[in-house]
Coordinates of C-alpha atoms in Angstrom, one line a residue:
X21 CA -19.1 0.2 -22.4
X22 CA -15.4 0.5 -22.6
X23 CA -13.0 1.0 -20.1
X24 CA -12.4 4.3 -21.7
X25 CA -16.2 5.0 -21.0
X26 CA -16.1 4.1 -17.2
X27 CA -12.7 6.3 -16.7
X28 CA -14.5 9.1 -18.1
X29 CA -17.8 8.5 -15.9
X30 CA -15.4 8.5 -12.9
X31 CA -13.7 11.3 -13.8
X32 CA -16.7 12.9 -14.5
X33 CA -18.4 12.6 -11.1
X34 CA -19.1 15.2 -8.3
X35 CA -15.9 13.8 -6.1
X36 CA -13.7 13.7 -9.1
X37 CA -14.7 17.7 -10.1
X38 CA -14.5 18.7 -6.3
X39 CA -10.6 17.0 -5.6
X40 CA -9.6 18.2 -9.3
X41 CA -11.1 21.8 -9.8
X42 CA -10.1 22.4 -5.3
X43 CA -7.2 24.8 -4.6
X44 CA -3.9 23.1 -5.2
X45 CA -3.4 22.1 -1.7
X46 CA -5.7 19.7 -1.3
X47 CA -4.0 17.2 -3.9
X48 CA -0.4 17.8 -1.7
X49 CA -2.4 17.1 0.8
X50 CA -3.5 13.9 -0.5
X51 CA -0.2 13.3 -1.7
X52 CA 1.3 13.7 1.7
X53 CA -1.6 11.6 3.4
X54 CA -0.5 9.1 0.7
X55 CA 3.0 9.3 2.2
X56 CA 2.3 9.5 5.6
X57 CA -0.3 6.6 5.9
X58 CA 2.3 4.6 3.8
X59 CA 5.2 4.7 6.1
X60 CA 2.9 3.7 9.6
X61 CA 2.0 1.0 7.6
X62 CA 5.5 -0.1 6.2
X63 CA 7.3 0.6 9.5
X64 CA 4.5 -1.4 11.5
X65 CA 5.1 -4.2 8.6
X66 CA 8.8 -4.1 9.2
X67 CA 8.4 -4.2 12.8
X68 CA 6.6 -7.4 13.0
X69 CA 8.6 -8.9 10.4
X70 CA 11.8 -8.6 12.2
X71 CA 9.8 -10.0 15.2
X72 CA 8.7 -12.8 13.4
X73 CA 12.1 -13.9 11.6
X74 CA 13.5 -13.2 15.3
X75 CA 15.6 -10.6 14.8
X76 CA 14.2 -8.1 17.5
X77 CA 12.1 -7.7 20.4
X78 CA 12.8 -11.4 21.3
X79 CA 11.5 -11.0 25.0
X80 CA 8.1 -10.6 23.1
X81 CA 6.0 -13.0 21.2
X82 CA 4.9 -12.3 17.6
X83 CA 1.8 -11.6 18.5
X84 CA 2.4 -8.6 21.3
X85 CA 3.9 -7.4 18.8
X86 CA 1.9 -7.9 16.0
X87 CA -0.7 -6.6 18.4
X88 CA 1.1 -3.6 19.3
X89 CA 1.3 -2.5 15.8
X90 CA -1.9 -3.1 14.6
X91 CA -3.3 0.1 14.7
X92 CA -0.5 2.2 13.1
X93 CA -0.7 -0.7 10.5
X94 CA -4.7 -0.6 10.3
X95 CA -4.5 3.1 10.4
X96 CA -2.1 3.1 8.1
X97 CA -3.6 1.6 5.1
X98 CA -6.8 3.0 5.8
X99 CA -5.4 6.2 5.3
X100 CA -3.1 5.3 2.5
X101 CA -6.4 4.0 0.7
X102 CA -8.5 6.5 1.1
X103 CA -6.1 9.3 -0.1
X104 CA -5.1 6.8 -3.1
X105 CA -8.5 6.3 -4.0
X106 CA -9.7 10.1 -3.9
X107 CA -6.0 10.8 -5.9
X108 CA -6.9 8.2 -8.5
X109 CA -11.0 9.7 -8.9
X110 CA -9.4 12.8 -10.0
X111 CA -7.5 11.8 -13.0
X112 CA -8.2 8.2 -13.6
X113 CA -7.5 8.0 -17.2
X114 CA -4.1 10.1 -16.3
X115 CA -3.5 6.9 -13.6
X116 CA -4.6 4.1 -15.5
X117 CA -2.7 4.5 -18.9
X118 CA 0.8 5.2 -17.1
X119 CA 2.9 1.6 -17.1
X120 CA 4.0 2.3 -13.1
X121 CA 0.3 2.8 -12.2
X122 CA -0.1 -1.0 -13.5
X123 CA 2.8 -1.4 -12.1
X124 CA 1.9 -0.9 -8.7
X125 CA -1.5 -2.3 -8.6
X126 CA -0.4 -5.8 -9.9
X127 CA 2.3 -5.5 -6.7
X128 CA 0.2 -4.5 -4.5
X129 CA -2.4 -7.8 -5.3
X130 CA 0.8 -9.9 -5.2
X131 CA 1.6 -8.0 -1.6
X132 CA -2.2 -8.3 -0.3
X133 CA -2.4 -12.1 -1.2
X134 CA 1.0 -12.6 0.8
X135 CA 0.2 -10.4 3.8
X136 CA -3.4 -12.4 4.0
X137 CA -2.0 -15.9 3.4
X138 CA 1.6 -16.2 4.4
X139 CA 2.5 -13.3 6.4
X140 CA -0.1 -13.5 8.8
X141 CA 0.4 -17.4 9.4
X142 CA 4.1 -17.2 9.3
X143 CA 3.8 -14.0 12.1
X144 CA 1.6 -15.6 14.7
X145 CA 3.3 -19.5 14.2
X146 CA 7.0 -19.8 13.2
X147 CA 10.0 -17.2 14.4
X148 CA 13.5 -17.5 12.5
X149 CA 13.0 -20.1 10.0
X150 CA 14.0 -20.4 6.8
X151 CA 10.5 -20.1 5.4
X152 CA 9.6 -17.4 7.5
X153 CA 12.5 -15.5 6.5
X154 CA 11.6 -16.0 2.8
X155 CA 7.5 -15.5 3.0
X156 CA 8.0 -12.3 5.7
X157 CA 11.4 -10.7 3.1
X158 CA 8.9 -11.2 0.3
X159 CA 5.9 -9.8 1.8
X160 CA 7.9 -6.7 2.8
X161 CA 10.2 -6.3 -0.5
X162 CA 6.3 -6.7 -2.3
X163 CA 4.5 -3.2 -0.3
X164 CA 7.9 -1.6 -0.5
X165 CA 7.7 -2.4 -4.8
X166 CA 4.3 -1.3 -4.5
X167 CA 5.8 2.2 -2.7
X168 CA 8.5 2.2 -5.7
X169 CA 6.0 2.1 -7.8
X170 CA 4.1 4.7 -6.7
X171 CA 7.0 6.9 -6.4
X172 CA 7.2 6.0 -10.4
X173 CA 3.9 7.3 -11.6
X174 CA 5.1 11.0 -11.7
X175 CA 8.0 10.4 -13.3
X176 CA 6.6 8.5 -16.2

């Protein structure tokens, strides 16, 4: 079975026919979901990593903060997810020939891998050093490539 093949099946299935044959609406609605759930989890991202390079909110530890955001963060992504995933079921072949599609999914391993094994130790241990600067910018410059590319898809 080729990739081709499994595309196809996808495309084919009940939730694929229900997002792509609904009224218009529903896939700016996803598209704006897709938005929306993106910038609560950026913004909750940037938020901490400011904290955690000390930058702001100095009069709190990393971890208030990092608390404080967590569910605009968790929120965030879960709705980011979902509305990617029902967006990408309705055309996957459409998605997964376009270069920025790539594009984006390779960033957002790279961004997953640093927000699991850097960010999160750099966040709740060190403020305002050089490391932490570097792991938290890169973490952060990572999601906002993976919004760029994103962004891309429909212009390519």
């Amino acid at each position: 079975m080729s990739v081709d093949d499994i595309l196809i099946a996808v495309q084919s299935s009940p939730v694929a026919h229900a997002v792509s044959k609904s009224d218009h609406l529903v896939g700016a609605t996803l598209q704006i979901l897709h938005v929306l759930g993106l910038i609560l989890f950026l913004a909750s991202l940037v938020l901490v990593g400011l904290r955690a390079t000390g930058r702001i909110l100095v009069e709190q530890s990393v971890a208030q903060v990092a608390k404080g955001t967590s569910r605009l963060m968790w929120t965030g992504l879960v709705v980011t997810a979902a509305s990617g995933t029902l967006m990408f079921i309705a055309t996957p072949r459409l998605y997964w020939y376009n270069w920025a599609f790539g594009l984006k999914m390779w960033l957002l391993v790279v961004a997953m891998l640093l927000q699991i094994v850097a960010f999160r130790r750099i966040a709740s241990n060190a403020t305002g050093s050089r490391t932490a600067r570097l792991i938290v910018t890169a973490c952060v410059l990572c999601w906002f490539g993976v919004a760029m590319a994103g962004r891309m898809i429909g212009f390519v």
